[in-house]
CSV table of C-alpha atoms and ligand atoms in Angstrom, one decimal:
chain,number,residue,atom,x,y,z
A,39,MET,CA,134.3,-21.5,75.1
A,40,PRO,CA,136.3,-23.9,76.5
A,41,TYR,CA,135.0,-26.5,74.6
A,42,VAL,CA,136.1,-24.4,71.3
A,43,ILE,CA,139.1,-24.7,72.3
A,44,ALA,CA,139.2,-28.4,73.4
A,45,ILE,CA,137.9,-29.4,69.6
A,46,ILE,CA,141.2,-27.0,68.8
A,47,ALA,CA,143.6,-29.1,70.8
A,48,GLY,CA,141.7,-31.9,69.9
A,49,LEU,CA,141.9,-31.2,66.2
A,50,SER,CA,145.8,-30.7,66.7
A,51,GLY,CA,146.5,-34.1,69.1
A,52,PHE,CA,144.4,-36.1,66.4
A,53,LEU,CA,146.7,-34.8,63.6
A,54,PHE,CA,149.7,-35.5,65.2
A,55,GLY,CA,149.0,-38.9,66.0
A,56,TYR,CA,147.3,-39.6,63.0
A,57,ASP,CA,150.3,-38.9,60.7
A,58,GLU,CA,152.2,-40.8,62.9
A,59,GLY,CA,150.5,-43.8,62.7
A,60,VAL,CA,149.3,-44.1,59.5
A,61,ILE,CA,152.5,-45.1,58.3
A,62,ALA,CA,152.0,-48.8,60.3
A,63,GLY,CA,149.2,-50.0,58.2
A,64,ALA,CA,150.2,-48.3,55.1
A,65,LEU,CA,154.0,-49.7,54.4
A,66,ALA,CA,153.2,-53.0,53.6
A,67,ALA,CA,150.9,-51.4,50.7
A,68,LEU,CA,153.4,-49.0,49.9
A,69,HIS,CA,156.2,-51.9,50.2
A,70,ALA,CA,153.8,-53.7,47.2
A,71,ARG,CA,153.9,-50.7,45.0
A,72,PHE,CA,157.3,-48.8,45.3
A,73,SER,CA,159.6,-52.5,46.7
A,74,LEU,CA,161.3,-49.9,49.5
A,75,ALA,CA,164.9,-51.2,50.4
A,76,PRO,CA,165.3,-50.9,54.6
A,77,LEU,CA,166.9,-47.2,54.0
A,78,VAL,CA,163.9,-45.2,51.8
A,79,GLU,CA,161.7,-47.0,54.4
A,80,GLY,CA,163.0,-45.4,56.8
A,81,LEU,CA,163.8,-42.2,55.9
A,82,ILE,CA,160.1,-42.1,54.5
A,83,THR,CA,158.6,-43.1,57.5
A,84,ALA,CA,161.4,-40.2,59.3
A,85,ALA,CA,160.7,-37.9,57.3
A,86,VAL,CA,157.5,-37.2,59.9
A,87,PRO,CA,159.9,-36.4,62.9
A,88,PHE,CA,162.3,-35.0,60.8
A,89,GLY,CA,160.2,-32.3,59.4
A,90,ALA,CA,158.7,-31.8,62.9
A,91,LEU,CA,162.2,-31.1,64.3
A,92,PHE,CA,162.1,-28.2,61.7
A,93,GLY,CA,158.8,-27.1,62.7
A,94,SER,CA,159.1,-26.9,66.2
A,95,LEU,CA,162.2,-25.1,65.5
A,96,ALA,CA,160.0,-22.3,63.7
A,97,GLY,CA,157.1,-22.4,65.8
A,98,GLY,CA,157.9,-20.6,68.1
A,99,ARG,CA,158.9,-17.7,66.0
A,100,LEU,CA,155.8,-18.2,63.6
A,101,ALA,CA,153.4,-18.1,66.9
A,102,ASP,CA,154.7,-14.6,67.6
A,103,SER,CA,155.1,-13.0,64.6
A,104,LEU,CA,151.8,-14.3,62.6
A,105,GLY,CA,150.1,-14.9,66.3
A,106,ARG,CA,149.0,-18.3,67.7
A,107,ARG,CA,145.7,-18.2,65.2
A,108,GLY,CA,147.8,-17.8,62.0
A,109,ALA,CA,150.0,-20.3,63.2
A,110,LEU,CA,147.1,-22.8,63.3
A,111,VAL,CA,146.1,-21.6,60.1
A,112,THR,CA,149.2,-22.5,58.4
A,113,ALA,CA,149.5,-25.6,60.0
A,114,GLY,CA,146.0,-27.1,59.1
A,115,THR,CA,146.8,-25.9,55.7
A,116,LEU,CA,150.0,-28.1,56.1
A,117,PHE,CA,148.9,-30.9,57.1
A,118,ALA,CA,145.5,-30.9,54.2
A,119,ALA,CA,148.7,-29.9,51.9
A,120,GLY,CA,150.6,-32.7,52.7
A,121,ALA,CA,147.8,-35.5,53.2
A,122,ALA,CA,146.5,-34.9,49.6
A,123,LEU,CA,150.3,-35.0,48.5
A,124,SER,CA,151.1,-38.3,50.0
A,125,ALA,CA,147.8,-39.3,48.9
A,126,LEU,CA,148.8,-38.8,45.3
A,127,ALA,CA,152.3,-39.6,45.2
A,128,ASP,CA,153.7,-42.1,42.5
A,129,GLY,CA,157.3,-42.4,44.0
A,130,ALA,CA,159.5,-42.6,47.3
A,131,ALA,CA,160.9,-39.0,46.4
A,132,VAL,CA,156.8,-37.1,46.1
A,133,LEU,CA,156.4,-39.6,49.5
A,134,CYS,CA,159.3,-38.4,51.5
A,135,ALA,CA,158.5,-35.0,50.7
A,136,ALA,CA,154.7,-35.0,51.8
A,137,ARG,CA,155.4,-36.6,55.0
A,138,LEU,CA,158.0,-34.0,55.4
A,139,THR,CA,155.3,-31.6,55.0
A,140,LEU,CA,153.3,-33.2,57.7
A,141,GLY,CA,156.0,-33.3,59.9
A,142,LEU,CA,156.4,-29.7,60.0
A,143,ALA,CA,152.5,-29.3,60.3
A,144,ILE,CA,153.1,-30.9,63.2
A,145,GLY,CA,155.8,-29.2,64.8
A,146,PHE,CA,154.6,-25.9,64.2
A,147,ALA,CA,151.0,-26.9,66.1
A,148,ALA,CA,152.9,-29.2,69.1
A,149,VAL,CA,154.1,-25.1,69.7
A,150,ALA,CA,150.8,-23.1,68.5
A,151,ALA,CA,148.5,-25.2,69.8
A,152,PRO,CA,149.3,-25.7,73.4
A,153,LEU,CA,150.2,-22.1,73.6
A,154,TYR,CA,146.4,-21.1,71.9
A,155,ILE,CA,144.8,-23.7,75.1
A,156,ALA,CA,147.1,-22.4,77.5
A,157,GLU,CA,146.6,-18.3,76.8
A,158,ASN,CA,143.1,-19.2,76.5
A,159,ALA,CA,141.6,-21.5,78.8
A,160,PRO,CA,140.3,-20.6,82.3
A,161,PRO,CA,142.8,-21.1,84.5
A,162,ALA,CA,140.4,-24.3,86.1
A,163,HIS,CA,140.4,-26.3,82.9
A,164,ARG,CA,143.7,-25.6,81.9
A,165,GLY,CA,145.4,-29.1,83.2
A,166,MET,CA,142.5,-30.6,81.8
A,167,LEU,CA,142.7,-29.2,78.1
A,168,VAL,CA,146.2,-29.8,78.2
A,169,SER,CA,145.9,-33.6,79.0
A,170,PHE,CA,143.7,-33.6,76.6
A,171,TYR,CA,145.5,-32.8,74.1
A,172,GLN,CA,147.6,-35.4,74.7
A,173,LEU,CA,144.7,-37.9,75.0
A,174,ALA,CA,143.7,-36.6,71.4
A,175,ILE,CA,147.4,-37.8,69.7
A,176,THR,CA,146.8,-41.8,71.5
A,177,LEU,CA,143.6,-41.5,69.9
A,178,GLY,CA,144.6,-40.5,66.7
A,179,ILE,CA,147.1,-43.3,66.4
A,180,LEU,CA,144.4,-46.1,67.1
A,181,GLY,CA,142.4,-44.0,64.3
A,182,SER,CA,145.4,-44.4,62.2
A,183,TYR,CA,145.4,-47.8,63.2
A,184,THR,CA,141.9,-48.8,62.5
A,185,ALA,CA,142.0,-46.9,58.9
A,186,GLY,CA,144.7,-49.1,58.1
A,187,PHE,CA,143.2,-52.2,59.3
A,188,ALA,CA,139.7,-51.4,57.6
A,189,LEU,CA,141.9,-50.0,53.9
A,190,GLY,CA,143.8,-52.7,53.6
A,191,ASP,CA,145.6,-52.4,50.8
A,192,GLY,CA,144.4,-48.7,50.0
A,193,TRP,CA,146.8,-46.5,51.4
A,194,ARG,CA,146.3,-43.5,49.2
A,195,THR,CA,142.8,-43.4,51.0
A,196,MET,CA,144.5,-43.9,54.1
A,197,PHE,CA,146.5,-40.7,54.1
A,198,ALA,CA,143.7,-39.0,52.5
A,199,ILE,CA,141.4,-39.2,55.2
A,200,GLY,CA,144.3,-36.8,57.4
A,201,ALA,CA,143.6,-34.2,54.7
A,202,LEU,CA,139.6,-33.6,56.4
A,203,PRO,CA,140.6,-32.9,60.4
A,204,GLY,CA,143.6,-30.2,58.7
A,205,ALA,CA,141.1,-28.4,56.5
A,206,ALA,CA,138.7,-28.2,59.8
A,207,LEU,CA,141.2,-27.5,62.0
A,208,ALA,CA,141.9,-24.3,59.2
A,209,LEU,CA,138.7,-23.5,59.0
A,210,ALA,CA,137.7,-23.4,62.6
A,211,MET,CA,140.8,-21.4,63.3
A,212,LEU,CA,139.5,-18.9,60.5
A,213,ALA,CA,136.7,-18.2,62.4
A,214,MET,CA,138.5,-17.8,66.1
A,215,ARG,CA,140.7,-14.9,67.1
A,216,ASP,CA,143.7,-14.7,68.5
A,217,THR,CA,144.2,-15.1,72.2
A,218,PRO,CA,144.6,-12.0,74.1
A,219,ARG,CA,148.1,-11.8,75.1
A,220,TRP,CA,149.1,-11.8,71.5
A,221,LEU,CA,146.5,-9.5,71.1
A,222,VAL,CA,148.1,-6.8,73.6
A,223,LEU,CA,151.5,-7.8,72.2
A,224,ARG,CA,150.4,-6.8,68.5
A,225,GLY,CA,148.9,-3.4,70.5
A,226,ARG,CA,145.5,-3.8,69.3
A,227,ASP,CA,144.0,-4.3,72.9
A,228,GLY,CA,140.3,-3.4,72.1
A,229,GLU,CA,140.3,-6.6,70.7
A,230,ALA,CA,142.0,-8.2,73.7
A,231,ARG,CA,139.2,-6.8,75.8
A,232,ALA,CA,136.3,-7.9,73.2
A,233,VAL,CA,137.9,-11.6,73.5
A,234,LEU,CA,138.3,-11.6,77.6
A,235,ALA,CA,134.7,-10.2,77.7
A,236,ARG,CA,133.1,-12.8,75.6
A,237,SER,CA,135.3,-15.7,77.8
A,238,ALA,CA,134.2,-14.5,80.7
A,239,PRO,CA,130.4,-13.1,79.9
A,240,GLY,CA,129.3,-12.2,83.9
A,241,ALA,CA,132.5,-10.0,84.4
A,242,THR,CA,132.4,-6.2,84.9
A,243,ALA,CA,134.1,-3.8,82.8
A,244,GLU,CA,136.1,-3.4,86.1
A,245,GLU,CA,137.3,-7.0,86.2
A,246,LEU,CA,138.2,-6.9,82.6
A,247,GLU,CA,140.4,-4.3,82.8
A,248,ALA,CA,142.3,-5.7,85.6
A,249,GLN,CA,143.1,-8.6,83.3
A,250,LEU,CA,143.8,-6.6,80.4
A,251,GLN,CA,146.0,-4.9,82.8
A,252,GLU,CA,148.1,-8.4,84.1
A,253,ILE,CA,148.7,-9.4,80.5
A,254,ARG,CA,149.7,-5.5,79.4
A,255,ASP,CA,152.4,-5.9,82.8
A,256,ALA,CA,153.1,-9.6,82.0
A,257,ALA,CA,154.1,-8.3,78.2
A,258,ARG,CA,156.3,-5.5,79.3
A,259,ALA,CA,158.4,-7.4,81.6
A,260,PRO,CA,162.0,-8.6,80.0
A,261,HIS,CA,161.4,-10.8,77.1
A,262,GLN,CA,162.3,-14.4,78.4
A,263,ASN,CA,163.2,-15.2,74.8
A,264,ALA,CA,166.4,-12.7,75.7
A,265,ALA,CA,167.7,-14.9,77.5
A,266,ALA,CA,171.1,-16.9,76.1
A,267,TRP,CA,170.6,-20.2,75.3
A,268,THR,CA,174.5,-20.6,77.5
A,269,ALA,CA,172.2,-20.4,80.1
A,270,LEU,CA,170.6,-23.8,80.4
A,271,PHE,CA,174.3,-24.8,80.9
A,272,SER,CA,174.9,-22.4,84.0
A,273,ARG,CA,175.4,-24.2,87.2
A,274,ARG,CA,172.1,-22.9,88.3
A,275,VAL,CA,169.9,-24.4,85.2
A,276,LEU,CA,171.9,-27.2,84.3
A,277,PRO,CA,170.1,-29.9,87.1
A,278,ALA,CA,166.9,-28.4,85.1
A,279,THR,CA,168.2,-29.5,81.6
A,280,ILE,CA,169.6,-32.5,82.0
A,281,VAL,CA,165.8,-33.7,83.0
A,282,GLY,CA,164.0,-32.3,80.5
A,283,VAL,CA,166.7,-33.2,77.5
A,284,GLY,CA,167.1,-36.7,79.9
A,285,LEU,CA,163.8,-37.8,80.3
A,286,PHE,CA,163.1,-37.3,76.8
A,287,ALA,CA,166.3,-38.8,75.1
A,288,LEU,CA,165.0,-41.7,77.5
A,289,GLN,CA,161.8,-41.4,76.1
A,290,GLN,CA,162.5,-42.1,72.5
A,291,LEU,CA,165.1,-44.6,73.3
A,292,SER,CA,162.8,-46.7,75.0
A,293,GLY,CA,162.2,-47.8,71.2
A,294,ILE,CA,158.4,-46.1,71.6
A,295,ASN,CA,158.1,-45.1,68.0
A,296,ALA,CA,159.8,-48.2,66.5
A,297,VAL,CA,156.6,-49.7,68.0
A,298,ILE,CA,154.3,-47.0,67.2
A,299,TYR,CA,155.6,-46.5,63.5
A,300,TYR,CA,156.1,-50.4,62.5
A,301,ALA,CA,154.0,-52.2,64.8
A,302,PRO,CA,153.0,-54.2,62.2
A,303,MET,CA,156.2,-55.3,61.2
A,304,VAL,CA,158.1,-56.3,64.6
A,305,PHE,CA,154.3,-58.4,65.4
A,306,ALA,CA,155.4,-59.8,61.5
A,307,ALA,CA,159.0,-60.5,62.8
A,308,SER,CA,157.3,-61.8,66.3
A,309,GLY,CA,155.8,-64.6,63.8
A,310,PHE,CA,152.3,-63.0,63.5
A,311,ASP,CA,151.9,-64.7,59.9
A,312,THR,CA,149.2,-62.6,57.9
A,313,HIS,CA,148.7,-59.1,57.3
A,314,ALA,CA,145.1,-59.0,59.0
A,315,ALA,CA,146.6,-60.5,62.4
A,316,GLN,CA,149.7,-58.1,62.3
A,317,LEU,CA,146.8,-55.0,62.0
A,318,MET,CA,144.5,-56.8,64.3
A,319,ALA,CA,147.5,-56.8,66.8
A,320,THR,CA,148.6,-53.1,66.2
A,321,ILE,CA,145.1,-52.1,66.9
A,322,GLY,CA,145.4,-53.7,70.2
A,323,VAL,CA,148.6,-51.6,71.4
A,324,GLY,CA,146.9,-48.4,70.2
A,325,ALA,CA,143.6,-49.5,72.4
A,326,VAL,CA,145.7,-49.8,75.7
A,327,ASN,CA,147.8,-46.4,74.8
A,328,VAL,CA,144.6,-44.8,74.9
A,329,ALA,CA,142.9,-46.5,77.8
A,330,VAL,CA,146.2,-46.1,79.8
A,331,THR,CA,146.9,-42.4,79.2
A,332,VAL,CA,143.4,-42.7,80.4
A,333,LEU,CA,144.4,-43.8,83.4
A,334,ALA,CA,147.5,-41.7,83.5
A,335,MET,CA,145.5,-38.7,83.4
A,336,ALA,CA,143.7,-39.7,86.3
A,337,LEU,CA,146.7,-40.7,88.9
A,338,ILE,CA,149.3,-38.1,87.2
A,339,ASP,CA,149.2,-35.9,90.5
A,340,ARG,CA,148.4,-38.8,92.5
A,341,ILE,CA,151.0,-40.7,92.5
A,342,GLY,CA,154.8,-38.6,92.7
A,343,ARG,CA,156.7,-38.4,89.7
A,344,ARG,CA,159.7,-40.7,90.6
A,345,ARG,CA,157.6,-43.3,91.4
A,346,MET,CA,156.0,-43.1,88.4
A,347,LEU,CA,159.6,-42.8,86.4
A,348,TYR,CA,160.6,-46.1,88.2
A,349,LEU,CA,157.3,-48.1,87.6
A,350,GLY,CA,157.2,-47.3,84.1
A,351,PHE,CA,161.0,-47.8,83.2
A,352,SER,CA,160.9,-51.3,84.8
A,353,VAL,CA,157.6,-52.5,83.1
A,354,THR,CA,159.0,-51.4,79.7
A,355,ALA,CA,162.6,-52.6,80.8
A,356,ALA,CA,160.9,-55.8,81.6
A,357,SER,CA,158.6,-56.4,78.8
A,358,LEU,CA,161.2,-55.5,76.2
A,359,ALA,CA,163.9,-57.5,78.0
A,360,VAL,CA,161.2,-60.6,77.9
A,361,ILE,CA,160.6,-60.4,74.0
A,362,ALA,CA,164.3,-60.1,73.4
A,363,VAL,CA,165.0,-63.4,74.9
A,364,ALA,CA,162.0,-64.9,73.7
A,365,ALA,CA,162.4,-63.8,70.3
A,366,ALA,CA,166.5,-64.9,70.7
A,367,SER,CA,165.7,-68.6,72.2
A,368,GLY,CA,163.7,-68.8,68.8
A,369,ALA,CA,160.3,-70.2,70.8
A,370,ALA,CA,157.0,-71.6,69.3
A,371,TRP,CA,155.2,-69.5,71.3
A,372,LEU,CA,156.9,-65.9,70.5
A,373,ASN,CA,153.9,-64.5,68.7
A,374,ALA,CA,151.7,-64.7,72.2
A,375,VAL,CA,155.1,-63.7,74.4
A,376,ALA,CA,155.8,-60.5,71.9
A,377,LEU,CA,151.8,-59.9,71.9
A,378,ALA,CA,151.3,-59.8,75.8
A,379,GLY,CA,155.3,-58.2,76.0
A,380,LEU,CA,154.2,-55.2,73.7
A,381,PHE,CA,150.9,-54.6,75.8
A,382,ALA,CA,152.7,-54.7,78.9
A,383,TYR,CA,155.3,-52.3,77.3
A,384,ILE,CA,152.8,-49.6,75.9
A,385,ALA,CA,150.9,-49.5,79.1
A,386,GLY,CA,154.2,-49.3,81.0
A,387,PHE,CA,155.5,-46.5,78.8
A,388,ALA,CA,151.5,-44.6,78.8
A,389,ILE,CA,151.4,-44.2,82.3
A,390,SER,CA,154.8,-42.4,82.9
A,391,LEU,CA,157.1,-41.8,79.8
A,392,GLY,CA,154.3,-40.8,77.5
A,393,PRO,CA,153.2,-38.0,79.6
A,394,LEU,CA,155.7,-37.4,82.6
A,395,PRO,CA,158.8,-35.8,80.1
A,396,TRP,CA,156.3,-33.2,78.5
A,397,LEU,CA,154.8,-32.8,82.2
A,398,MET,CA,157.9,-31.7,83.4
A,399,MET,CA,159.6,-30.0,80.9
A,400,SER,CA,156.5,-27.3,81.5
A,401,GLU,CA,157.7,-27.5,86.3
A,402,ILE,CA,161.8,-27.7,86.2
A,403,PHE,CA,162.8,-24.6,83.9
A,404,PRO,CA,163.5,-21.4,86.0
A,405,LEU,CA,160.8,-18.9,84.4
A,406,ASP,CA,163.2,-16.7,82.9
A,407,VAL,CA,164.4,-20.0,80.8
A,408,ARG,CA,161.8,-21.5,80.4
A,409,PRO,CA,160.9,-21.2,76.5
A,410,LEU,CA,164.8,-22.0,75.9
A,411,GLY,CA,164.5,-24.9,77.7
A,412,MET,CA,161.2,-26.0,76.5
A,413,GLY,CA,163.0,-25.6,72.9
A,414,LEU,CA,165.7,-27.3,73.6
A,415,ALA,CA,163.8,-30.9,75.1
A,416,ALA,CA,161.4,-30.4,72.3
A,417,ILE,CA,165.1,-30.9,70.0
A,418,SER,CA,165.9,-33.5,72.1
A,419,ASN,CA,162.8,-35.2,71.1
A,420,TRP,CA,162.5,-34.8,68.0
A,421,THR,CA,165.9,-35.6,67.0
A,422,LEU,CA,166.1,-39.1,68.6
A,423,ASN,CA,162.6,-39.9,67.4
A,424,ALA,CA,163.8,-39.3,63.6
A,425,LEU,CA,166.7,-41.1,64.5
A,426,VAL,CA,165.2,-44.6,65.6
A,427,VAL,CA,162.5,-44.1,63.3
A,428,MET,CA,164.8,-44.2,60.6
A,429,LEU,CA,167.7,-46.7,61.7
A,430,PHE,CA,164.9,-49.2,63.0
A,431,PRO,CA,163.8,-51.0,60.1
A,432,MET,CA,168.1,-51.1,59.5
A,433,ALA,CA,168.4,-52.0,62.6
A,434,LEU,CA,166.0,-55.2,62.1
A,435,SER,CA,167.4,-56.7,59.3
A,436,ALA,CA,170.8,-56.3,59.9
A,437,PHE,CA,170.8,-57.5,64.3
A,438,GLY,CA,167.3,-59.1,64.0
A,439,LEU,CA,164.7,-58.6,66.8
A,440,ALA,CA,166.4,-60.1,69.9
A,441,LEU,CA,169.2,-57.5,69.7
A,442,THR,CA,167.6,-54.2,68.5
A,443,PHE,CA,165.0,-55.2,71.7
A,444,ALA,CA,167.7,-55.8,74.3
A,445,PHE,CA,169.3,-52.3,73.3
A,446,PHE,CA,166.4,-50.7,73.7
A,447,ALA,CA,165.4,-52.6,77.3
A,448,ALA,CA,168.5,-51.6,78.2
A,449,CYS,CA,168.0,-47.9,77.5
A,450,CYS,CA,164.7,-48.0,79.8
A,451,ALA,CA,167.0,-50.0,82.2
A,452,ALA,CA,169.3,-46.9,82.4
A,453,GLY,CA,166.4,-44.7,83.0
A,454,LEU,CA,165.9,-46.3,86.1
A,455,ALA,CA,169.8,-45.0,87.1
A,456,PHE,CA,168.8,-41.3,85.8
A,457,THR,CA,165.6,-41.2,87.8
A,458,ARG,CA,167.3,-42.3,91.1
A,459,LEU,CA,170.1,-39.5,90.3
A,460,TYR,CA,168.5,-36.8,88.5
A,461,VAL,CA,164.8,-36.8,88.6
A,462,PRO,CA,163.4,-34.1,91.4
A,463,GLU,CA,159.9,-35.0,92.9
A,464,THR,CA,157.8,-31.9,91.9
A,465,ALA,CA,154.2,-33.1,92.4
A,466,GLY,CA,152.6,-30.8,94.6
A,467,ALA,CA,155.9,-28.6,95.0
A,468,SER,CA,155.6,-25.1,94.1
A,469,LEU,CA,157.1,-24.2,90.9
A,470,GLU,CA,159.8,-21.9,93.4
A,471,GLN,CA,160.2,-24.7,95.4
A,472,ILE,CA,161.1,-26.9,92.5
A,473,GLU,CA,164.3,-24.5,91.4
A,474,ALA,CA,165.3,-24.4,94.8
A,475,LYS,CA,165.5,-28.1,94.8
A,476,LEU,CA,167.2,-28.5,91.2
A,477,SER,CA,169.7,-25.7,92.0
A,478,ALA,CA,170.6,-27.2,95.7
A,479,GLY,CA,171.3,-30.6,93.4
A,480,ALA,CA,173.5,-29.5,91.3
A,481,ALA,CA,175.9,-28.5,93.7
A,482,GLY,CA,175.2,-31.8,95.7
A,483,VAL,CA,175.5,-33.5,92.5
A,484,ALA,CA,172.1,-35.6,92.8
A,485,GLY,CA,168.7,-34.3,92.7
A,486,ALA,CA,166.7,-34.1,95.6
A,487,ARG,CA,165.1,-37.9,96.0
A,488,GLY,CA,161.5,-38.4,96.9
B,595,BGC,C1,155.6,-39.1,72.4
B,595,BGC,C2,155.8,-39.3,71.1
B,595,BGC,C3,155.3,-41.0,70.8
B,595,BGC,C4,154.1,-40.9,71.6
B,595,BGC,C5,152.9,-42.9,71.7
B,595,BGC,C6,154.8,-39.3,73.4
B,595,BGC,O1,154.4,-39.0,73.9
B,595,BGC,O2,156.5,-37.7,72.5
B,595,BGC,O3,156.8,-39.9,70.3
B,595,BGC,O4,155.2,-41.2,69.6
B,595,BGC,O5,153.8,-40.7,72.8
B,595,BGC,O6,152.1,-42.2,72.7
């Protein structure tokens, strides 16, 4: 059973990363075919995060009405349809519509897949399975970069490839049952018992009944979505809201997706003359992202969250600043500095700014407002993701690489102060201790210092 869940997590995460990264390899060919202005280029690229913003807003409701399984079948179908439509596109408008569809699929899957995993996975494997989802995103990005390199001008094939894992996700989910929790919510207790029995083959009838009763009790608890949005700004919850929204804002303002979506363009602006060299360097970025994510998974519970954030913000700020200075001084060795600098940057990101906002948003919100708080954090993530991705080509042509990267470096440096002032240490603490620590911090202005 965990293997099946891992495959679902892997496919959803891979598609998320593939559809984010595929534009990097395709943009040059799209330029040649449709001669895109920077604004149109930004719109085509940002259509994915914009679609994901709407998808994540509607994803929770979809996962409740159609079920986790139904939401993932829908997402898989949209992934396949969006990939096919972008492969067949005959202009910028169709490309935008196709990529909005892909974004919608990402948004749905980014809510429904972790829910499906968390509600189905045996507790002992849950952490591993959730991190596996994260790793699959970085593997999808690397996969799209490799396709971009291997296929050259073949942008239609690059987009079309995404249809296969999309169809696989939809078909795999059609063959699955929904989660016991959703089935109980729908009064389908018999099916819920059958699912539980399959995931724990050795369990006795009494043990199964006890598990089922636990789910029934939880399902009967006051519905968590009933909490009002204003609760997120109450004295008790505000410190958590600041951390959840702020960490995602900083994650995106660090410029990560300027690099992930536009890496070849950044390398071109840094003196890499041929498209092949730009794509090779881009694959390097994707590979470092995967390798360091594996390292982060091993370290995440051993080193404190605050220390990891200090490390991540320092490395990303310093490496971006070095690239900005080299670009401003017109150094002849800018390409070497950019390569080393971007590898250091992506490593600094993957070790902390990548995984930590996702992890901390599930730790910091009190139980009664957790879904709302996580929803607001997701809105912060996708809104800034879309803005950065949409504005980057225009910023690059209006201000140049040096100033644009200096801005991202300043945001990373601001992350150091944000961590010091607002982020509590949550490693090793129970969720109740974290809640108490954060509310105390609200009265004393600053969060607890670890
Ligand atoms: C971020 C994405 C980013 C990815 C890169 C994620 O944690 O939310 O915006 O593209 O990391 O690996």
